[in-house]
CSV table of C-alpha atoms in Angstrom, one decimal:
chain,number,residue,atom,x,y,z
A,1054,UNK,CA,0.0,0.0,0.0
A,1055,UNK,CA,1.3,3.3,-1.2
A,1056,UNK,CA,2.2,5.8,1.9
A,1057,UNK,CA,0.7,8.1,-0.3
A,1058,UNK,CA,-2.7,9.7,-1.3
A,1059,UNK,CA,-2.8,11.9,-4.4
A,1060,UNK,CA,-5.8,14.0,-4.6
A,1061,UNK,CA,-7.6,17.0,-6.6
A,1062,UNK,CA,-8.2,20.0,-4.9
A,1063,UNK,CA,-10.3,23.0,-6.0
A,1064,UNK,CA,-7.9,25.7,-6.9
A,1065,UNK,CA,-9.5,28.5,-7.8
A,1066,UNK,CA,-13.6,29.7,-8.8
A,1067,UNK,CA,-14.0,29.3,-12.5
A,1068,UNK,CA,-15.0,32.6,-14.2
A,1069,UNK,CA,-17.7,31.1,-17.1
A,1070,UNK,CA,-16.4,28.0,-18.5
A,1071,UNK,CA,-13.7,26.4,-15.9
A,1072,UNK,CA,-10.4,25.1,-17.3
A,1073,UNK,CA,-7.9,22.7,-15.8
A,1074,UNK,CA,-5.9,25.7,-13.9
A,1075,UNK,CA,-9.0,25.6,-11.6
A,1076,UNK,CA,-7.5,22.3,-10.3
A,1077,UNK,CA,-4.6,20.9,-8.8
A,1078,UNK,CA,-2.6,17.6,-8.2
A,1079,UNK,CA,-1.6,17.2,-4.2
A,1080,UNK,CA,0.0,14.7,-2.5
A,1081,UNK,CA,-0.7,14.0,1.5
A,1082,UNK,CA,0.3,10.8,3.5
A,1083,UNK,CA,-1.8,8.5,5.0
A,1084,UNK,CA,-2.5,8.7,8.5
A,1085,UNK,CA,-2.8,5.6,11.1
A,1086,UNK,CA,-6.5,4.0,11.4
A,1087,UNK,CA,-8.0,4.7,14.5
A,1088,UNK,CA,-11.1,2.5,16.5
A,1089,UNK,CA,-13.9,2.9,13.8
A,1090,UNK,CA,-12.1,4.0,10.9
A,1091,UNK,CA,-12.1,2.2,7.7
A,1092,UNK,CA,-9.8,2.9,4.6
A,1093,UNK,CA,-10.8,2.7,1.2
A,1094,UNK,CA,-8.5,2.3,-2.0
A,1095,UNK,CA,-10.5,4.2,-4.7
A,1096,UNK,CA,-10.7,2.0,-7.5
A,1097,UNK,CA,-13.0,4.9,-9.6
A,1098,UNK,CA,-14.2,7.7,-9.4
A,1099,UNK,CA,-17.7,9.3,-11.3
A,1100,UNK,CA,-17.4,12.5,-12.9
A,1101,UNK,CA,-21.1,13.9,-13.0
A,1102,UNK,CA,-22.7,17.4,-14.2
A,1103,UNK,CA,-23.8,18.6,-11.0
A,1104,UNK,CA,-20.4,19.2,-9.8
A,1105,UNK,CA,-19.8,22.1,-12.3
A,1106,UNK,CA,-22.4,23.9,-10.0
A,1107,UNK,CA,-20.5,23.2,-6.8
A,1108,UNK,CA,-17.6,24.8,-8.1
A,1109,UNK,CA,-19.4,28.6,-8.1
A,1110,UNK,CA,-19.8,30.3,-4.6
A,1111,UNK,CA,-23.4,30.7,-5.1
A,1112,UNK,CA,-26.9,30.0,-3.2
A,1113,UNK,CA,-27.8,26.3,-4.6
A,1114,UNK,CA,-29.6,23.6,-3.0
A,1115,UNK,CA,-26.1,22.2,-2.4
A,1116,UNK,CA,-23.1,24.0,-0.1
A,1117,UNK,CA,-20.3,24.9,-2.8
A,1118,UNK,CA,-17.4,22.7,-3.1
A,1119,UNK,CA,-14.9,24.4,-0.7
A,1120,UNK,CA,-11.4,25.3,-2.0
A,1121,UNK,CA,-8.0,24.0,-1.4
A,1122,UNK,CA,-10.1,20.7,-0.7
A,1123,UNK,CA,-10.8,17.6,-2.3
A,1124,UNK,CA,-13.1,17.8,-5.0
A,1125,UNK,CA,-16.8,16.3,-4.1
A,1126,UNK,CA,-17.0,12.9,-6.4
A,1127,UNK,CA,-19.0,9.2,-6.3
A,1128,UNK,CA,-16.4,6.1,-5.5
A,1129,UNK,CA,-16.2,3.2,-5.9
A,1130,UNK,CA,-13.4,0.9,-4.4
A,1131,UNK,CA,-11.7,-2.0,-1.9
A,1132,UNK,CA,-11.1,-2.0,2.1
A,1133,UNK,CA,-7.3,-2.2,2.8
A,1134,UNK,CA,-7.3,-1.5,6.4
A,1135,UNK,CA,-10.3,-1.5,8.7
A,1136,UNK,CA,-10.3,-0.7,12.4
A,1137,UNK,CA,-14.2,-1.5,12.0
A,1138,UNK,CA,-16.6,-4.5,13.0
A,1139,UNK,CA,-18.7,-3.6,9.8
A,1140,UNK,CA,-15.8,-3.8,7.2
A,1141,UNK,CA,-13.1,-6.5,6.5
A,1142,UNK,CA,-10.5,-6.1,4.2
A,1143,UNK,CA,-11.6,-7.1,0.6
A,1144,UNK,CA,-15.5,-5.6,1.2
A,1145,UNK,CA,-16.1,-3.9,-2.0
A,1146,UNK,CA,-18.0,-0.4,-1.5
A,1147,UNK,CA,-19.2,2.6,-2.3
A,1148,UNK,CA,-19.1,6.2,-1.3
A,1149,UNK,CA,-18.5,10.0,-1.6
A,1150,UNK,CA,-14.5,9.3,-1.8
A,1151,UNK,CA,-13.8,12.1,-3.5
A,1152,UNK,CA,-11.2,12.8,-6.2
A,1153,UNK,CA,-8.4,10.9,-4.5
A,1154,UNK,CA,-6.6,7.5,-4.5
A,1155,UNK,CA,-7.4,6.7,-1.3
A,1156,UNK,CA,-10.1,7.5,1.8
A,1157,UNK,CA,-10.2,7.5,5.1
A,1158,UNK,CA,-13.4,7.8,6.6
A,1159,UNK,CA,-15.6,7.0,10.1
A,1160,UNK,CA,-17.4,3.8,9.2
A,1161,UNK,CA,-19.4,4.4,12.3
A,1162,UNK,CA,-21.3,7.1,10.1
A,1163,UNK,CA,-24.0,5.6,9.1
A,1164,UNK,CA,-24.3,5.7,5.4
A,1165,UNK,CA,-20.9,6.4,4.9
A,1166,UNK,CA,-20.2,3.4,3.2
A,1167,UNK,CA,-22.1,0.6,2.0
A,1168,UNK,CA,-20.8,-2.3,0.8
A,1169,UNK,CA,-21.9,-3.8,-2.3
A,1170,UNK,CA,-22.1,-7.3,-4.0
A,1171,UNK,CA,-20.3,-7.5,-7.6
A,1172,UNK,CA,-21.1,-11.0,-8.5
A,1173,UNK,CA,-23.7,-9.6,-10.8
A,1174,UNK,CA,-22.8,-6.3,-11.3
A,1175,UNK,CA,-19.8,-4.9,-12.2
A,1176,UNK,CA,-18.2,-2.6,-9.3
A,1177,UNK,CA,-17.8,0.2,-11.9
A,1178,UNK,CA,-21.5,0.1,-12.2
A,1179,UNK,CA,-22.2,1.0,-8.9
A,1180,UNK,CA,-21.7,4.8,-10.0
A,1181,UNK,CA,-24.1,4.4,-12.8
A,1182,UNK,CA,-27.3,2.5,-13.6
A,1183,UNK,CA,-27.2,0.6,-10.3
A,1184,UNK,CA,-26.2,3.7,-8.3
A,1185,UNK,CA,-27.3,7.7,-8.4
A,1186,UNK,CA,-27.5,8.3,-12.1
A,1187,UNK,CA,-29.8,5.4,-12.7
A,1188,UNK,CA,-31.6,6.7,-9.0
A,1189,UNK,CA,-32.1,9.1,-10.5
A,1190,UNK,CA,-33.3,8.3,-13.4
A,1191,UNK,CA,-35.9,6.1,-11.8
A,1192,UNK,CA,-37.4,8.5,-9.3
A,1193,UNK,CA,-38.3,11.6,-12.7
A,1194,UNK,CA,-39.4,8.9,-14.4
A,1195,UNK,CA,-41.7,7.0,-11.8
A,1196,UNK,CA,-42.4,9.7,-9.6
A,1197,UNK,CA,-43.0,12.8,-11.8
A,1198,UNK,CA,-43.6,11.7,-15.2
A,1199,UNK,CA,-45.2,8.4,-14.1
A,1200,UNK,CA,-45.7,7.1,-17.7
A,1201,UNK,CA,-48.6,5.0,-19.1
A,1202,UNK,CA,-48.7,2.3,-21.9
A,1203,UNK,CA,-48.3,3.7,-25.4
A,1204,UNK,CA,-47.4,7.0,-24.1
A,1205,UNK,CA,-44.7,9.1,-25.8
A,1206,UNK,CA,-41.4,10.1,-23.3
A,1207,UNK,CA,-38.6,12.0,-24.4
A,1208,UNK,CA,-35.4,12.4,-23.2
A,1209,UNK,CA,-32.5,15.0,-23.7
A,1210,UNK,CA,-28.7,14.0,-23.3
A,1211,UNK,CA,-30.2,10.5,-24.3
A,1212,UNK,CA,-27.2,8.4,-24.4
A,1213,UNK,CA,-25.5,9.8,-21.2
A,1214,UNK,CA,-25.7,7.7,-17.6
A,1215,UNK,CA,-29.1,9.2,-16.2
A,1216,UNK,CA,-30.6,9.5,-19.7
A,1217,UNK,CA,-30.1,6.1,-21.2
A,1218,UNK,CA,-31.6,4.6,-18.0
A,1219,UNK,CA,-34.9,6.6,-18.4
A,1220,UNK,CA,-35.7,5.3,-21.8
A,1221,UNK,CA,-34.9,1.8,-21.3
A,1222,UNK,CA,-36.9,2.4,-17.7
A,1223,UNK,CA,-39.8,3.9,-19.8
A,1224,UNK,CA,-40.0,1.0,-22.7
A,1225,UNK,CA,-40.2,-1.2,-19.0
A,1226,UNK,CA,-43.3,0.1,-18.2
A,1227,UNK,CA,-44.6,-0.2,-22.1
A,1228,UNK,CA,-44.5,3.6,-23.7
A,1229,UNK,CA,-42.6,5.2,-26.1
A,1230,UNK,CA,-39.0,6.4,-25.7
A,1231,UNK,CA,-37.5,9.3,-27.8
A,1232,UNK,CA,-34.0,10.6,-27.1
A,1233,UNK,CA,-32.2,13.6,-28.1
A,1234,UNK,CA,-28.4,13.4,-28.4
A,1235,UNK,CA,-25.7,15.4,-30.1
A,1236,UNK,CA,-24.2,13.4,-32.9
A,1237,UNK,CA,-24.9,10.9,-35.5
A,1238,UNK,CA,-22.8,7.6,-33.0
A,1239,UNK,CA,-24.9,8.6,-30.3
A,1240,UNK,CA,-28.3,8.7,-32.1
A,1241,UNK,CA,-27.3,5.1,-33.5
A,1242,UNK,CA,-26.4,3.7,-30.0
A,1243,UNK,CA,-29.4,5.5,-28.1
A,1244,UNK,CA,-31.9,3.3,-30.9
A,1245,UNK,CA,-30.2,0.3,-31.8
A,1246,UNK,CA,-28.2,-0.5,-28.2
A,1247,UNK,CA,-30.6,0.9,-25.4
A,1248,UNK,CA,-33.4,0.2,-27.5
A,1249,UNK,CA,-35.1,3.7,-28.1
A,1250,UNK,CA,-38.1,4.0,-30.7
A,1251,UNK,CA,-36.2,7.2,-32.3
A,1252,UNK,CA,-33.4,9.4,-31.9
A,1253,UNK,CA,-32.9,13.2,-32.7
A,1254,UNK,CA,-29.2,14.7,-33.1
A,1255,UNK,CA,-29.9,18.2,-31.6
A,1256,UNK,CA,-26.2,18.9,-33.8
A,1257,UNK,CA,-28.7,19.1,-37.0
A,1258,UNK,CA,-31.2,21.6,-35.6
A,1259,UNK,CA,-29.5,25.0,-35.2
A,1260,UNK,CA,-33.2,26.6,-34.4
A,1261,UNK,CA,-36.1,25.8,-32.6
A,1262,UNK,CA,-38.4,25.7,-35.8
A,1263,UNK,CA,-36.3,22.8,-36.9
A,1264,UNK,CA,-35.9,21.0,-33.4
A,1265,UNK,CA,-39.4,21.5,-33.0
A,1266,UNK,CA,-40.1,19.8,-36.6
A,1267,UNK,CA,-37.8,16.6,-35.9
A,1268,UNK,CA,-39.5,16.0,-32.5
A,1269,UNK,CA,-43.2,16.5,-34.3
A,1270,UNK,CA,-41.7,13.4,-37.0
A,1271,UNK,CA,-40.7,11.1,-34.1
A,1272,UNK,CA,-44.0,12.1,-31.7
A,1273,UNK,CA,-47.0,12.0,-33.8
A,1274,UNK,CA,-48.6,11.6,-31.1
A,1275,UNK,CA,-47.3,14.4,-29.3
A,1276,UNK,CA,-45.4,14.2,-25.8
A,1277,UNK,CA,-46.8,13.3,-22.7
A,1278,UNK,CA,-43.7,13.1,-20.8
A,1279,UNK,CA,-40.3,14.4,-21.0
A,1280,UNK,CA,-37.2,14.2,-18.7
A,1281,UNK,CA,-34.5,17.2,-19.1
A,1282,UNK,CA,-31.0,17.9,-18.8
A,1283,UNK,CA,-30.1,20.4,-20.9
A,1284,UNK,CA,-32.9,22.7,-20.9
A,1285,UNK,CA,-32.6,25.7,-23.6
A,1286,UNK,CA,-33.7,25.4,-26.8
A,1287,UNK,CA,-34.3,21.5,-26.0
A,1288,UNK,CA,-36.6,22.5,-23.7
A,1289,UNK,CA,-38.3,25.5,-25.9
A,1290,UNK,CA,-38.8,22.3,-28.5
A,1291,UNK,CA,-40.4,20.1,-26.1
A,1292,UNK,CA,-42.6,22.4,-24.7
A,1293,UNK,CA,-44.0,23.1,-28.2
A,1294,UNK,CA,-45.1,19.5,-29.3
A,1295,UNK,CA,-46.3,18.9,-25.5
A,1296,UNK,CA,-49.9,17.2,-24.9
A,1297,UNK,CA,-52.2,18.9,-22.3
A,1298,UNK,CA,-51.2,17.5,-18.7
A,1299,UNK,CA,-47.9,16.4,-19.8
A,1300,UNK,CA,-45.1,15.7,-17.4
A,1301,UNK,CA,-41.6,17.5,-17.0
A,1302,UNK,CA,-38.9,16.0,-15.2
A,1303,UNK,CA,-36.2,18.8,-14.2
A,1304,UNK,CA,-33.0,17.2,-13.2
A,1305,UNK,CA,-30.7,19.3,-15.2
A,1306,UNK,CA,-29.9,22.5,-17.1
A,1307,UNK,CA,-26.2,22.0,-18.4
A,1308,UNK,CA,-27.2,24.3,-21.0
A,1309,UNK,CA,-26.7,27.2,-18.3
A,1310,UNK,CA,-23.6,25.7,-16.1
A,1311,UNK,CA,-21.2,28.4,-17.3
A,1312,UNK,CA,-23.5,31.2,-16.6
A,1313,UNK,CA,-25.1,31.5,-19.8
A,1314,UNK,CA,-28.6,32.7,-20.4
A,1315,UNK,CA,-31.4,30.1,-20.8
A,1316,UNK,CA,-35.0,32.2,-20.9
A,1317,UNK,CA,-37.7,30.2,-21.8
A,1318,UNK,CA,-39.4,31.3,-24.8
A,1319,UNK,CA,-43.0,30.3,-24.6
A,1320,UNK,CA,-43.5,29.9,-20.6
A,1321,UNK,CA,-48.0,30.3,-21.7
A,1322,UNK,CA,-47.5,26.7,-22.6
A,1323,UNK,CA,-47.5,25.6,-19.0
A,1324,UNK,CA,-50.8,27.3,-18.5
A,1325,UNK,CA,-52.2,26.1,-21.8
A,1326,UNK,CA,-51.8,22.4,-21.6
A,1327,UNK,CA,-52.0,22.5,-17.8
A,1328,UNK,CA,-48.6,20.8,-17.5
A,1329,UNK,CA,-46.9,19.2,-14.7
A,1330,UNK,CA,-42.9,20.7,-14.4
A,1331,UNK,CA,-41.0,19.2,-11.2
A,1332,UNK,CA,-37.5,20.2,-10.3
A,1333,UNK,CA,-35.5,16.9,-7.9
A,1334,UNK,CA,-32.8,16.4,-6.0
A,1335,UNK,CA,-32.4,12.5,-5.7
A,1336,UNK,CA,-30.3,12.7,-2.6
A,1337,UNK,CA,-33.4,14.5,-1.2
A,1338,UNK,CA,-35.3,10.8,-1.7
A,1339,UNK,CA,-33.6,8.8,0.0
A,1340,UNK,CA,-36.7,6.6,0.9
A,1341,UNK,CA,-37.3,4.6,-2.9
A,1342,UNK,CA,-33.3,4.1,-2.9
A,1343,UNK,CA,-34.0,0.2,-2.0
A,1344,UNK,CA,-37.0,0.0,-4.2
A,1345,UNK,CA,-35.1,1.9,-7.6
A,1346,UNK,CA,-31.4,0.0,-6.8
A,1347,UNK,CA,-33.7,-3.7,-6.2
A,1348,UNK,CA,-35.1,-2.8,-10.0
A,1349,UNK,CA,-32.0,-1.4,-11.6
A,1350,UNK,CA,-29.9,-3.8,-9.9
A,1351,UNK,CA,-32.1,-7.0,-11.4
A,1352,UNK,CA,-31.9,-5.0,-14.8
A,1353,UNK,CA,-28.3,-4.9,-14.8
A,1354,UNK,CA,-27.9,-8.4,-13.2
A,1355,UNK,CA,-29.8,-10.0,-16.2
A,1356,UNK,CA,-28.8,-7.8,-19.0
A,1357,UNK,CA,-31.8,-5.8,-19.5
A,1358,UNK,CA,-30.3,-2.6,-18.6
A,1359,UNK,CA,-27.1,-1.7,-20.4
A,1360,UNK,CA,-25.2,1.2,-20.2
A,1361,UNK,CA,-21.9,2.2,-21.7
A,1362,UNK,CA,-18.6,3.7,-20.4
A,1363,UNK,CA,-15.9,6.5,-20.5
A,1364,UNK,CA,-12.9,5.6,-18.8
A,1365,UNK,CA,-10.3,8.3,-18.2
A,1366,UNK,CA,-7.1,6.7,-16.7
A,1367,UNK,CA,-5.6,8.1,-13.6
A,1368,UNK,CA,-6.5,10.3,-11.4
A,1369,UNK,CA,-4.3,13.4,-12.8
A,1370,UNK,CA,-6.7,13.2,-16.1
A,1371,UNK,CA,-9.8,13.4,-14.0
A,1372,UNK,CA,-10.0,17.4,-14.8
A,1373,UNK,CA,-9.6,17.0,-18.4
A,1374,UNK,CA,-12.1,14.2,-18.4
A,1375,UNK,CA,-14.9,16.5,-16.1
A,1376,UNK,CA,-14.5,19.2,-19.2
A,1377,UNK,CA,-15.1,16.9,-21.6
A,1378,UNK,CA,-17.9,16.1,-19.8
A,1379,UNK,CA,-19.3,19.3,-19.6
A,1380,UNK,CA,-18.9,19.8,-23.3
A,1381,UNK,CA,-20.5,16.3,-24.4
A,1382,UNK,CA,-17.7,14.7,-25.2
A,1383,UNK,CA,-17.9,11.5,-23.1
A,1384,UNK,CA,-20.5,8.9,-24.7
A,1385,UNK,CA,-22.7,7.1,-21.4
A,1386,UNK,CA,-21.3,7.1,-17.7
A,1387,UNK,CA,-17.7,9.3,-17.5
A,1388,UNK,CA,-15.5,7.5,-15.1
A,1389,UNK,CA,-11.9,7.2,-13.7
A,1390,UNK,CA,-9.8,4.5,-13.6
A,1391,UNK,CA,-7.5,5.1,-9.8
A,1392,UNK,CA,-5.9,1.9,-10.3
């Protein structure tokens, strides 16, 4: 076991879009365990939207990610030392490790760490469509958009972690799934590998007349549900081919991370088709955790819930691999590989 723990700290605030000077490589040794501690070799790390928000000092249902400290991030990874009854070296688990190689943490905490069982599922998957990306897709989907048989749900950033998970979640419960993704690949892996009844590339629509026309070709019927995470001109199109009582999932606006404008054009339309628009934090629902993980787990577990990677390698690529992110660049879960 390495002495050392490399780590990213928060350097600085990014001004509009954040580059890897906000970020540094640090290097801190390991302290001794003491009576209730547990440490944790990361084995990855999730890189996920929300934490571009955490990096501005503003109000935000979150506290923002302090600086000089180590970035806020999903792990996954392996007990090497345990001074705790609950955890024996080998337990697989995961937690909010942080972007570092290693953690030390208070297993006494409850909820900490839980340990997880990868004879089924891969441990990687634990930060994805078994764990708060596919959570999350779950609860907009069941709890706000709550879809019915043969009705139409559509889905922007389609063939990311959280999106791909609510079409394949939807096509469970017997409606319609349309995606939105940028690029030709990930229109052709949203249809063909998750399974989606049709798939727009947003990257051929520069306006909203056009958006608007492509969604109208792949809901005839119109849209009775629709679960965003880019907002914008996404949402503008939506919002135009909408059904009365429709249901709109708000889980994220990446469209504004940087600070950019994002005014919605034709707000009437709520009023006019009486429509249902929820904002969620999933770590505010904690209490359908065991009933979405039991669901996505067995999904997984049998192969009728796939999901695709983005491994970055090593934990000094992790900032380059979050901008990517931010810019689309990663196709399905982003990841890093710590060891």
């Amino acid at each position: 076991m390495s002495p050392v723990n490399r780590q990213i700290h928060l350097a600085s605030r990014p001004t509009g879009e954040p580059g890897t000077d906000n970020f540094k490589l640090v290097e801190q040794a390991i302290p001794d365990l003491t009576d209730g501690q547990v440490l944790v070799r990361n084995h990855y790390l999730s890189l996920d939207p929300y934490m571009r928000g955490r990096m501005n000092d503003s109000k935000s249902y979150a506290a923002p990610q302090p600086l000089d400290a180590v970035m806020i991030g999903g792990t996954v990874g392996e007990v090497v030392a345990s001074k705790n009854a609950h955890f024996s070296v080998g337990d697989k688990v995961v937690g909010m490790g942080g972007w570092q190689e290693y953690q030390l943490v208070d297993a006494n905490q409850r909820g900490v760490l839980q340990k997880v069982d990868t004879t089924h599922v891969p441990l990687s998957a634990y930060l994805g469509a078994v764990g708060m990306p596919g959570v999350t897709a779950w609860y907009g989907l069941v709890k706000i958009i709550d879809p019915k048989p043969g009705q139409t749900v559509v889905v922007s950033a389609a063939s990311g972690a959280v999106g791909g998970a609510v079409g394949q979640l939807a096509k469970v419960r017997g409606a319609r799934a349309v995606g939105i993704a940028g690029g030709a690949d990930k229109c052709r892996y949203v249809v063909e590998e998750l399974g989606f009844d049709a798939c727009i590339d947003y990257k051929q629509h520069g306006d909203l007349k056009s958006l608007s026309g492509a969604l109208k070709a792949a809901c005839p019927d119109g849209i009775d549900g629709h679960f965003e995470n880019v907002g914008g001109m996404i949402l503008d199109a939506v919002m135009l081919r909408s059904n009365a009582f429709s249901r709109i999932a708000m889980c994220g606006m990446i469209a504004g991370y940087n600070g950019e404008p994002i005014p919605l054009t034709l707000p009437q339309l709520i009023l006019t088709n009486r429509m249902k628009i929820e904002g969620f934090i999933v770590s505010e629902h904690m209490e359908v955790w065991p009933e979405a993980l039991k669901e996505l787990g067995t999904l997984v577990a049998t192969a009728k819930l796939k999901f695709r990677e983005s491994v970055a390698q090593g934990l000094e690529n992790a900032p380059e691999a979050f901008l990517g992110l931010l810019k689309g660049r990663n196709f399905g879960k982003q990841l890093v590989k710590l060891v």
